[in-house]
PDB file of C-alpha atoms in Angstrom:
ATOM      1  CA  UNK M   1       0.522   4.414 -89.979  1.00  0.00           C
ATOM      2  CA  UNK M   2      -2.689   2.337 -88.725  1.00  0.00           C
ATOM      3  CA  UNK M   3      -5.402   2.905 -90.089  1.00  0.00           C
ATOM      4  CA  UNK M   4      -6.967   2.665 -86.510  1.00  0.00           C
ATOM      5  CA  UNK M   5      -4.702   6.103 -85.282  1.00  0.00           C
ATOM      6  CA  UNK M   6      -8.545   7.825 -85.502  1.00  0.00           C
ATOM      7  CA  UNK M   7      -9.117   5.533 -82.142  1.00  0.00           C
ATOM      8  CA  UNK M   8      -7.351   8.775 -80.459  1.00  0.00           C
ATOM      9  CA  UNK M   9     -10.428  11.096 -81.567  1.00  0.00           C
ATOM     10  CA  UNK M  10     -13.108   8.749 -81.796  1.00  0.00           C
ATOM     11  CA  UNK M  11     -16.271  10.066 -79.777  1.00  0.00           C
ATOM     12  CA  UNK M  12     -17.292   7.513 -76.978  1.00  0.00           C
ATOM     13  CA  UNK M  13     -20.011   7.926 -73.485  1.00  0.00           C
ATOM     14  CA  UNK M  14     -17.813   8.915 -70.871  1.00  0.00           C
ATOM     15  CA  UNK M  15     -17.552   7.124 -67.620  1.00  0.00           C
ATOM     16  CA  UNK M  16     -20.631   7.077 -65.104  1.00  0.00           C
ATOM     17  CA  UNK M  17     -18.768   8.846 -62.541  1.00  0.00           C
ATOM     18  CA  UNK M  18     -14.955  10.001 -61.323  1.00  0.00           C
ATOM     19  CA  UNK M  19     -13.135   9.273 -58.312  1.00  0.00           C
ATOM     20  CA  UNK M  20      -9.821  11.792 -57.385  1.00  0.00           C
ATOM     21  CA  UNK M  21      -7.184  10.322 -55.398  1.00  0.00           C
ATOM     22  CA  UNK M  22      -5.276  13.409 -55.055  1.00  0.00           C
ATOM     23  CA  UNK M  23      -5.211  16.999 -55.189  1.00  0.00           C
ATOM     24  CA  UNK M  24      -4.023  17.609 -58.547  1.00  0.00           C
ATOM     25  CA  UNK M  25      -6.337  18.506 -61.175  1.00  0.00           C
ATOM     26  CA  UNK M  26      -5.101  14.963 -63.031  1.00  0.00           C
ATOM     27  CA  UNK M  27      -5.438  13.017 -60.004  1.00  0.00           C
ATOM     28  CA  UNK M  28      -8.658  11.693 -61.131  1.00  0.00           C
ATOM     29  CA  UNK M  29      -9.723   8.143 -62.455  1.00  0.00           C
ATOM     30  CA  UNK M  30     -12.984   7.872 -64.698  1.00  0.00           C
ATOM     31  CA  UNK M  31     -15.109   4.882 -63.850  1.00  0.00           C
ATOM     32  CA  UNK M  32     -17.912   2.636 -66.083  1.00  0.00           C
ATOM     33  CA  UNK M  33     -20.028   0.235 -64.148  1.00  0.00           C
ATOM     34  CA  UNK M  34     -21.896  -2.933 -66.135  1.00  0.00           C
ATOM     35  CA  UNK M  35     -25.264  -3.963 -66.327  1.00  0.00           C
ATOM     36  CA  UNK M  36     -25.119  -6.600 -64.106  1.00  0.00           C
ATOM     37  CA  UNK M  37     -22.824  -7.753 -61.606  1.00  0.00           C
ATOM     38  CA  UNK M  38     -19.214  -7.011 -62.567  1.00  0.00           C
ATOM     39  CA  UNK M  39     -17.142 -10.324 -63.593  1.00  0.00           C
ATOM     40  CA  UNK M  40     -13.722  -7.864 -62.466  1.00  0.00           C
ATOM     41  CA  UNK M  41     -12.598  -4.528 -62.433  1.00  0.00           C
ATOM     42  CA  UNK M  42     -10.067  -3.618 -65.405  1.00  0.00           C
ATOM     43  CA  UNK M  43      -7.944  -1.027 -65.204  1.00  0.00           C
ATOM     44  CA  UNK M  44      -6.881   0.939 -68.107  1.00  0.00           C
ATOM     45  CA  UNK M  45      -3.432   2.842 -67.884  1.00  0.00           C
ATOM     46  CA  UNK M  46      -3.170   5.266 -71.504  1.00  0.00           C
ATOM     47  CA  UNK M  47      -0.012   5.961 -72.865  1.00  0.00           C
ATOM     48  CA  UNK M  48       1.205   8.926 -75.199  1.00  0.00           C
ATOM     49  CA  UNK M  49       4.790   8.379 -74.298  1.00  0.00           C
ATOM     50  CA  UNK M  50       4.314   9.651 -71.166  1.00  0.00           C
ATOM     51  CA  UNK M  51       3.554  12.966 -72.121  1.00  0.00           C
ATOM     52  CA  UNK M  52       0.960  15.954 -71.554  1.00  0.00           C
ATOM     53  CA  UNK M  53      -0.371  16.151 -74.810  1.00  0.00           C
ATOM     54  CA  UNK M  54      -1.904  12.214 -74.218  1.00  0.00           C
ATOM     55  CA  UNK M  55      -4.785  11.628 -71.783  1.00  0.00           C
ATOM     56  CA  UNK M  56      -6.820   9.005 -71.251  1.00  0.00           C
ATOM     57  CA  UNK M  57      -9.879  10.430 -72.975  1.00  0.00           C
ATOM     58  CA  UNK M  58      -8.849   8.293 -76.087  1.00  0.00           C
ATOM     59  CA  UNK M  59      -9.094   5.111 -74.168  1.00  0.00           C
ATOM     60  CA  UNK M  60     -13.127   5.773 -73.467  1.00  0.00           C
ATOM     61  CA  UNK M  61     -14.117   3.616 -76.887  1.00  0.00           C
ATOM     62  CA  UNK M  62     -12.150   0.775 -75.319  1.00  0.00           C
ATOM     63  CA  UNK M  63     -13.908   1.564 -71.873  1.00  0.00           C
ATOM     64  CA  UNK M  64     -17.165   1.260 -72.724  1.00  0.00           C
ATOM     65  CA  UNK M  65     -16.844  -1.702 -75.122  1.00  0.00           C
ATOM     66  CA  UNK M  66     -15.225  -3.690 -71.760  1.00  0.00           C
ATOM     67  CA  UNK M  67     -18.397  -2.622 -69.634  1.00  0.00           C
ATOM     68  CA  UNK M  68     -20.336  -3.812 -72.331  1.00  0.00           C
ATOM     69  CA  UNK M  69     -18.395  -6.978 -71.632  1.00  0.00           C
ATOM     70  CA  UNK M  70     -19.438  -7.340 -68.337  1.00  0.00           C
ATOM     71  CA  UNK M  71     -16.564  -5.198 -66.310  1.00  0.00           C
ATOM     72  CA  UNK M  72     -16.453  -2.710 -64.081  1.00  0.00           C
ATOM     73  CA  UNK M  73     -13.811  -0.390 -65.670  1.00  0.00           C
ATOM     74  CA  UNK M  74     -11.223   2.381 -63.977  1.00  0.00           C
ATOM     75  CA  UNK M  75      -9.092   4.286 -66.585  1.00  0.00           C
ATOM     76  CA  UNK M  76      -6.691   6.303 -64.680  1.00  0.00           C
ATOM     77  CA  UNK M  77      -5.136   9.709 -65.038  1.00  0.00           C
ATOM     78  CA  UNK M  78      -1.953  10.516 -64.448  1.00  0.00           C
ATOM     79  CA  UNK M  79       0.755  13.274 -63.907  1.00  0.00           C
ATOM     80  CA  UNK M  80       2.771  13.752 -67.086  1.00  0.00           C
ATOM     81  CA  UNK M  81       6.222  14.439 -68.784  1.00  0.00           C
ATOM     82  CA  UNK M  82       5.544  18.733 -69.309  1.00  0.00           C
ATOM     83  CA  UNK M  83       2.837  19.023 -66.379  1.00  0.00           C
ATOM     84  CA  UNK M  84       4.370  19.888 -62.607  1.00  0.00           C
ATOM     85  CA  UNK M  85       4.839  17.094 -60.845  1.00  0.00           C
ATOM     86  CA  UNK M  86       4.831  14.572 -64.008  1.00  0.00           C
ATOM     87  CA  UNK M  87       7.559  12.451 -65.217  1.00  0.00           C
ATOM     88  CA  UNK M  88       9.746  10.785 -62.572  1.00  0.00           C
ATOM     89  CA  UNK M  89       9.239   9.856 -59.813  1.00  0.00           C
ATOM     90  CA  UNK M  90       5.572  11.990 -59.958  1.00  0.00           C
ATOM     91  CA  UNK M  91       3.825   9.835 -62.780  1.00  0.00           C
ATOM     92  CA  UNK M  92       5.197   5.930 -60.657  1.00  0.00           C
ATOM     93  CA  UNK M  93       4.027   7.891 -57.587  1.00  0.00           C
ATOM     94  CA  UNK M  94       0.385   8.724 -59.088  1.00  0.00           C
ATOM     95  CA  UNK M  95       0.124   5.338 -60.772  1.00  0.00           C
ATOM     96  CA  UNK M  96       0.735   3.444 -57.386  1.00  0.00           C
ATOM     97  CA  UNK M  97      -2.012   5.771 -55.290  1.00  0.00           C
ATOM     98  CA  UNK M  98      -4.622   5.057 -57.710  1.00  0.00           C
ATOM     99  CA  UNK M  99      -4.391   1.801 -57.901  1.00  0.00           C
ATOM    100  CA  UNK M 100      -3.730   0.810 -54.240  1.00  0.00           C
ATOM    101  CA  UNK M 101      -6.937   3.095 -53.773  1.00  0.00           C
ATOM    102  CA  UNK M 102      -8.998   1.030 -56.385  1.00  0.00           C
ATOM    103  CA  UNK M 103      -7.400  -2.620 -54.760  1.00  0.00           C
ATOM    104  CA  UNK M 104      -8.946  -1.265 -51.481  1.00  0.00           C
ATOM    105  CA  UNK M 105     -12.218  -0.426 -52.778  1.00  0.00           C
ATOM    106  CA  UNK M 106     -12.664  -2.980 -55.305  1.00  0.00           C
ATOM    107  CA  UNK M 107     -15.215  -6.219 -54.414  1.00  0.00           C
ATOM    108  CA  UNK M 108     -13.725  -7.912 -57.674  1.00  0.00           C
ATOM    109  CA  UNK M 109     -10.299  -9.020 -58.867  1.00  0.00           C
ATOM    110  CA  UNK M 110      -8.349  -6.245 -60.464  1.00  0.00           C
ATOM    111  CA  UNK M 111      -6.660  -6.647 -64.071  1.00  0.00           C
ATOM    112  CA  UNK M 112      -4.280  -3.779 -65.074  1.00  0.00           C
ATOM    113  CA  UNK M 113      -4.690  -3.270 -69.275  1.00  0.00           C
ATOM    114  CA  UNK M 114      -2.069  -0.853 -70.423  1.00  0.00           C
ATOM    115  CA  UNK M 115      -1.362   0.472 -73.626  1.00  0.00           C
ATOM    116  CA  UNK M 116       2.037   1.873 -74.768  1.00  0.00           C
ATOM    117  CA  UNK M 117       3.641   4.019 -72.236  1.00  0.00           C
ATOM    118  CA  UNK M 118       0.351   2.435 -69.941  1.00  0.00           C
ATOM    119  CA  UNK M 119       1.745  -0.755 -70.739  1.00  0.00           C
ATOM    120  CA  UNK M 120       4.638   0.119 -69.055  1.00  0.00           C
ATOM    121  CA  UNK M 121       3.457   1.850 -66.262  1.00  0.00           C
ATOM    122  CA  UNK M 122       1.157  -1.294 -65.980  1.00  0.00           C
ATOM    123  CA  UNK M 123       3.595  -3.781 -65.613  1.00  0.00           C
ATOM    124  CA  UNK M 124       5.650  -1.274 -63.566  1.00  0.00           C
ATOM    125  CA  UNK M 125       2.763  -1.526 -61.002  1.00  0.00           C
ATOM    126  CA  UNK M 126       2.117  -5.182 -60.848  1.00  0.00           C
ATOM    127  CA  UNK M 127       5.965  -5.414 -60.346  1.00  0.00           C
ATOM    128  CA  UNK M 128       6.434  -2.786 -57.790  1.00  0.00           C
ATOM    129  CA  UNK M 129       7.140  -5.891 -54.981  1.00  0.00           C
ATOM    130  CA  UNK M 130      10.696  -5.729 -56.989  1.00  0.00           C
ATOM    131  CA  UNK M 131      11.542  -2.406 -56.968  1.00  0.00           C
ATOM    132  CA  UNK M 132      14.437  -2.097 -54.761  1.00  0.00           C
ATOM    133  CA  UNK M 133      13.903  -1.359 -50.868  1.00  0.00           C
ATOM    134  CA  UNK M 134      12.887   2.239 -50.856  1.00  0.00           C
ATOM    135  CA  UNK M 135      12.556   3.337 -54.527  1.00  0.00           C
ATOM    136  CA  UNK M 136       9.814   4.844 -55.826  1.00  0.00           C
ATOM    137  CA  UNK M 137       6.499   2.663 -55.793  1.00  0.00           C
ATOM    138  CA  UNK M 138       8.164   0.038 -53.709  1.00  0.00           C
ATOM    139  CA  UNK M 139       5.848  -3.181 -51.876  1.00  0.00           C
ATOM    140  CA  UNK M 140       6.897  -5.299 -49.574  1.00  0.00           C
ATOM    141  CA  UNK M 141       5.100  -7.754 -51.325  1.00  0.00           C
ATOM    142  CA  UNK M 142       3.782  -8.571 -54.837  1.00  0.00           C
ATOM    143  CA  UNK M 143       0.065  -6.251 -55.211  1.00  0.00           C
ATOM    144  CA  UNK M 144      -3.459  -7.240 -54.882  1.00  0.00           C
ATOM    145  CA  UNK M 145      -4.329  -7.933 -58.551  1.00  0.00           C
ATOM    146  CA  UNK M 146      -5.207 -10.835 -61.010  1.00  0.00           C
ATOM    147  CA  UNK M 147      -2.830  -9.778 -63.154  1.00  0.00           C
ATOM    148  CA  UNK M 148      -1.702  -7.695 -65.869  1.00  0.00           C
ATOM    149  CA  UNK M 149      -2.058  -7.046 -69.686  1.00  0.00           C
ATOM    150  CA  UNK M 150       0.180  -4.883 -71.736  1.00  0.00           C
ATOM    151  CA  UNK M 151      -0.381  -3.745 -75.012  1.00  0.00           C
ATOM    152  CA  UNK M 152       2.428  -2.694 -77.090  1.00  0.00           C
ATOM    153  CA  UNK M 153       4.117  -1.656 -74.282  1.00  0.00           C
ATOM    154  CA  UNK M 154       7.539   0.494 -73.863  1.00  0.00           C
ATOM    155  CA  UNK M 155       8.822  -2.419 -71.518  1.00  0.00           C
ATOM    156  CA  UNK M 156      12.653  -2.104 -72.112  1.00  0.00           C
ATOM    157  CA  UNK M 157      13.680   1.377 -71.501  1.00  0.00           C
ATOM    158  CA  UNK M 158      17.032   0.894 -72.451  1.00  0.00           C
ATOM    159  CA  UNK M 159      16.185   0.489 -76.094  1.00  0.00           C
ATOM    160  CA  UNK M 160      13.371   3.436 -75.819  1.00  0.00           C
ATOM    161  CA  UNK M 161      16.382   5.748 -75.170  1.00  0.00           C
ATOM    162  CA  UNK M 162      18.746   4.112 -77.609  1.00  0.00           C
ATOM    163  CA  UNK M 163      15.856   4.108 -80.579  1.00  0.00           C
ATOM    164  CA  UNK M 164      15.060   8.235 -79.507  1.00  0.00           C
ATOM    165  CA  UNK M 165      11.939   6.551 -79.755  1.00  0.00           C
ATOM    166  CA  UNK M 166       8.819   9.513 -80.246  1.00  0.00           C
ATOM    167  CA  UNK M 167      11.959  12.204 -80.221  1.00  0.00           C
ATOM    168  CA  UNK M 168      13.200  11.612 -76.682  1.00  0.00           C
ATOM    169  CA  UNK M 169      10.136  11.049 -75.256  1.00  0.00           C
ATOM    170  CA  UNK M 170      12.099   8.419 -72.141  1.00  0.00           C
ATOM    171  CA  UNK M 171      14.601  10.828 -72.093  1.00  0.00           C
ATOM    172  CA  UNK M 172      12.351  13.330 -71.224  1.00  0.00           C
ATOM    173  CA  UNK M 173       9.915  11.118 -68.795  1.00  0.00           C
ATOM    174  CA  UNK M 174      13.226  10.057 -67.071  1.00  0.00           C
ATOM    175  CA  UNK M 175      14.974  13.452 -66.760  1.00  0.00           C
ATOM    176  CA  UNK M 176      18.495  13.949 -65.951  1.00  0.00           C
ATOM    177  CA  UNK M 177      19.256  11.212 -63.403  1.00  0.00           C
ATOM    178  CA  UNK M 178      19.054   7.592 -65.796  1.00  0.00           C
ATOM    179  CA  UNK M 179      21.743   6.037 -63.832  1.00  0.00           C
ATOM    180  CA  UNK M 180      22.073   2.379 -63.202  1.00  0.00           C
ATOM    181  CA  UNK M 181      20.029   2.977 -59.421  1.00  0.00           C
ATOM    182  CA  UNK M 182      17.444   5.068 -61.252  1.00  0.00           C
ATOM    183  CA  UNK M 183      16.279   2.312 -63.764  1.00  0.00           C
ATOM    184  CA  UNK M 184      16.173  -0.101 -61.206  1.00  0.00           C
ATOM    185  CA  UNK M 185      13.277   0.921 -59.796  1.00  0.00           C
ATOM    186  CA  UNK M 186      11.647   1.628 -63.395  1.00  0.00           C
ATOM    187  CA  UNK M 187      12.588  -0.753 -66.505  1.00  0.00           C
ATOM    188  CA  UNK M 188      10.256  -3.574 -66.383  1.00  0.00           C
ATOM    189  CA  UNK M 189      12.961  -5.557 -68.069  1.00  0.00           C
ATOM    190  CA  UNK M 190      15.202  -5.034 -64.865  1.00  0.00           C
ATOM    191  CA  UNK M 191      12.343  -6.018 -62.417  1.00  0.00           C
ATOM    192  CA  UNK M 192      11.803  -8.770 -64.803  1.00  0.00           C
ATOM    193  CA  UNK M 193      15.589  -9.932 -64.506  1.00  0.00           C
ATOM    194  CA  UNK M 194      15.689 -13.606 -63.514  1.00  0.00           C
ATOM    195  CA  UNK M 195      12.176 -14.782 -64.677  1.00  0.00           C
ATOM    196  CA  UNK M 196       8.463 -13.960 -63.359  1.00  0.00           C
ATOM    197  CA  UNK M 197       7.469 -17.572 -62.258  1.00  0.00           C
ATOM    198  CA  UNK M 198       3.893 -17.710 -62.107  1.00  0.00           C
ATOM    199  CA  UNK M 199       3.274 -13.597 -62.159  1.00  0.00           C
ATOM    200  CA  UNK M 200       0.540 -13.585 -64.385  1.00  0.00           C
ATOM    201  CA  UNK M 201       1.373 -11.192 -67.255  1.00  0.00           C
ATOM    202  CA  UNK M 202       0.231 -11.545 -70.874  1.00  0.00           C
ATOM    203  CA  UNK M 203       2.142  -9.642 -73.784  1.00  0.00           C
ATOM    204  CA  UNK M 204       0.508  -8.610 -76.667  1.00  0.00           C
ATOM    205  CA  UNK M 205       2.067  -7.047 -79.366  1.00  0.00           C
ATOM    206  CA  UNK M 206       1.755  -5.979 -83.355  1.00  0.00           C
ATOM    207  CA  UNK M 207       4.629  -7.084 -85.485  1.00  0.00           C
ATOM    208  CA  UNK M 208       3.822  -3.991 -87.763  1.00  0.00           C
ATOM    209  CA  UNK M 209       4.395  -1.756 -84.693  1.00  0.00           C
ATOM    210  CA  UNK M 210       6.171   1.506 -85.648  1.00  0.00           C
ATOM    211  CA  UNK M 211       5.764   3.654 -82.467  1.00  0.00           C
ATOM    212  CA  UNK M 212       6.594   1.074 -80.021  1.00  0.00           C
ATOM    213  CA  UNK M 213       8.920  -2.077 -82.078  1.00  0.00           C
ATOM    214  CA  UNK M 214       7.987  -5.558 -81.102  1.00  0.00           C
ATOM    215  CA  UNK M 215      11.762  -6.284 -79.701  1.00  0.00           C
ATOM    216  CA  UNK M 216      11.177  -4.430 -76.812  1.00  0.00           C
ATOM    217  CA  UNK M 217       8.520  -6.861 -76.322  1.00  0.00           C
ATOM    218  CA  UNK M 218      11.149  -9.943 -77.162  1.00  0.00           C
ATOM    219  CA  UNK M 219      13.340  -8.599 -75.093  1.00  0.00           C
ATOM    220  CA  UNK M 220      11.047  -8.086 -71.731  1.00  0.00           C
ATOM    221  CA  UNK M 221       9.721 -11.593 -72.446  1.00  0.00           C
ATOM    222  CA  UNK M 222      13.562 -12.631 -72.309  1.00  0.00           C
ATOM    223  CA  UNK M 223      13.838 -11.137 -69.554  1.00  0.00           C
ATOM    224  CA  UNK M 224      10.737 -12.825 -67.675  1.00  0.00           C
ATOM    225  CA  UNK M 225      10.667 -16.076 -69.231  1.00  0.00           C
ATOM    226  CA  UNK M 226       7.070 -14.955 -70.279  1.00  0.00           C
ATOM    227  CA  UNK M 227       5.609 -15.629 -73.861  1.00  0.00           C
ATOM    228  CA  UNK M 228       4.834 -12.627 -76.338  1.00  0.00           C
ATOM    229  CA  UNK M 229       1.815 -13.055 -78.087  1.00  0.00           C
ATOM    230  CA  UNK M 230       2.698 -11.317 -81.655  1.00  0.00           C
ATOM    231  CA  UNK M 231      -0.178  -9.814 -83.656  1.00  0.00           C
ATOM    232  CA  UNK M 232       0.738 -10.566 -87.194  1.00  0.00           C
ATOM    233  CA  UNK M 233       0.416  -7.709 -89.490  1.00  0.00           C
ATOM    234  CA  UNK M 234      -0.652  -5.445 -86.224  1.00  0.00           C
ATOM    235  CA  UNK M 235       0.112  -2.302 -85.758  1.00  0.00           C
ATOM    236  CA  UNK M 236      -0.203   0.365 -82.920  1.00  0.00           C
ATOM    237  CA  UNK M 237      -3.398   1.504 -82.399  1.00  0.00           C
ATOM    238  CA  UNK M 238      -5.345  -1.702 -83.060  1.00  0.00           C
ATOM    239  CA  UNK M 239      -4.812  -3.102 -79.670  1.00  0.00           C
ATOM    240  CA  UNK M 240      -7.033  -0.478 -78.298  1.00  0.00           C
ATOM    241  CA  UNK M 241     -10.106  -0.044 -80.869  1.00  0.00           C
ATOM    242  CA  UNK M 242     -12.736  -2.148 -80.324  1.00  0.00           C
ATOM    243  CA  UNK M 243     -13.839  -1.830 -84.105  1.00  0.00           C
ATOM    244  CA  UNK M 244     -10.219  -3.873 -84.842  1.00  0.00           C
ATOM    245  CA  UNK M 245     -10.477  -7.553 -85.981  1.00  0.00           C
ATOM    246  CA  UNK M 246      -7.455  -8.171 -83.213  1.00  0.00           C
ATOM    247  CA  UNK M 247      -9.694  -6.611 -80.355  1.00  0.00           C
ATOM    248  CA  UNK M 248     -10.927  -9.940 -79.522  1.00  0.00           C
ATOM    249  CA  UNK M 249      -7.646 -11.093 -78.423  1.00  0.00           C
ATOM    250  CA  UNK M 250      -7.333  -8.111 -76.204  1.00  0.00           C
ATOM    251  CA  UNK M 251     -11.064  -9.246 -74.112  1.00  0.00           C
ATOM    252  CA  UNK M 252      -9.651 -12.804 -74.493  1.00  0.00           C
ATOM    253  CA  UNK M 253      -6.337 -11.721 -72.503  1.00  0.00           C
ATOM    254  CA  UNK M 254      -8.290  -9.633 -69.886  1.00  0.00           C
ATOM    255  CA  UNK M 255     -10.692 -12.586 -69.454  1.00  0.00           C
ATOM    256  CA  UNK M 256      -8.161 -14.987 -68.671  1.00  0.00           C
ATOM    257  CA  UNK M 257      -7.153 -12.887 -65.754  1.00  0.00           C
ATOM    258  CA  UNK M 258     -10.087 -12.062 -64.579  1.00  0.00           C
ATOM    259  CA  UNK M 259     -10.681 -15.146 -62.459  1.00  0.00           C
TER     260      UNK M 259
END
């Protein structure tokens, strides 16, 4: 286990003020502003497998340490797996509203930064121009943002319910209906199919990952012809705590982007 787990209870400011974008107690999104003049606005999408237990109060350390990098920064709540409304199609729906509400209001190019199960839903969203006609999330056309960065993400969800990964925890996110239509409009390595041209997605993930294994990274950057950047010796948590020798690359990634 990584040493870095204690990221998930590690004491950080909290955000200079919350937005809600819906009428659900979790339909709020917790927002840090930077000294000067914001170079973007990151948005951070936690995971937790998609469940309840998970918010994103662990990803305040990783917050403030991007303000203090010159971003404005939105981490977003969500509707999850065990709450009403969470799971499918609630959590895609929630994800989608917040972030078309932060693309309207936002003066600076938006980067999505997810981690895990935000990884997913992160690349999720800056695909949703490829979700089937209809389905759950859908654009017409590809969204307002710079780009997107996923850390350790759960982007094949084929192999998260193969693997029982976190004891069912796609299973349960997914519920009964995981039919062929379903996961269409939700496995990043479907919307990926055929290759991502210019999207503007970097991969990074730990090669000592045991919650989320690095070939479900291989096999989304298959998918969309995209590099994965593996973290040698990396594990899980790492990505996210700003304390981490590898957190570096994760500001190098978002600073790419943010241009």
């Amino acid at each position: 286990m990584s040493a870095s787990r204690d990221i998930l209870t590690r004491p950080a400011a909290g955000p200079d003020r919350t937005l809600r974008y819906g009428p659900a107690e979790d339909h709020v999104i917790d927002l840090w502003q930077p000294a000067a003049q914001p170079r973007a606005l990151v948005v951070v999408v936690h995971g937790g497998y998609w469940r309840a237990e998970y918010d994103r109060k662990y990803t305040y350390p990783m917050c403030v340490a991007l303000a203090a990098e010159g971003y404005a920064v939105a981490s977003v709540e969500y509707r999850r797996a065990g709450q009403p409304g969470g799971g499918r199609p609630g959590t895609f729906e929630d994800v989608a509203a917040a972030l078309d509400l932060l693309c309207t209001k936002s003066e600076q190019p938006v980067v999505l930064l997810g981690h895990s199960a935000g990884g997913h839903l992160a690349v999720w969203a800056a695909l949703r121009d490829r979700v089937p006609a209809g389905g759950v999330g859908w654009l017409p056309a590809a969204p307002p943002i710079a780009g997107a960065v996923s850390l350790a993400g759960v982007l094949d969800l084929d192999a998260a319910l193969a693997l029982d990964l976190d004891d069912g925890a796609a299973a349960e996110f997914l519920g009964a209906d995981r039919s062929e239509a379903t996961l269409a409009q939700v496995d990043p390595v479907r919307l990926a199919a055929g290759g991502l041209g210019d999207r503007r997605l970097i991969l990074l993930h730990g090669d000592a990952d045991e919650q989320v294994p690095i070939a479900l990274g291989h096999t989304f950057a298959a998918a969309s012809d995209l590099p994965l950047r593996e973290l040698p010796g990396i594990g899980h948590f790492e990505p996210i705590d700003p304390l981490s020798a590898i957190w570096p690359e994760v500001t190098r990634a978002v600073g790419e982007l943010a241009v």
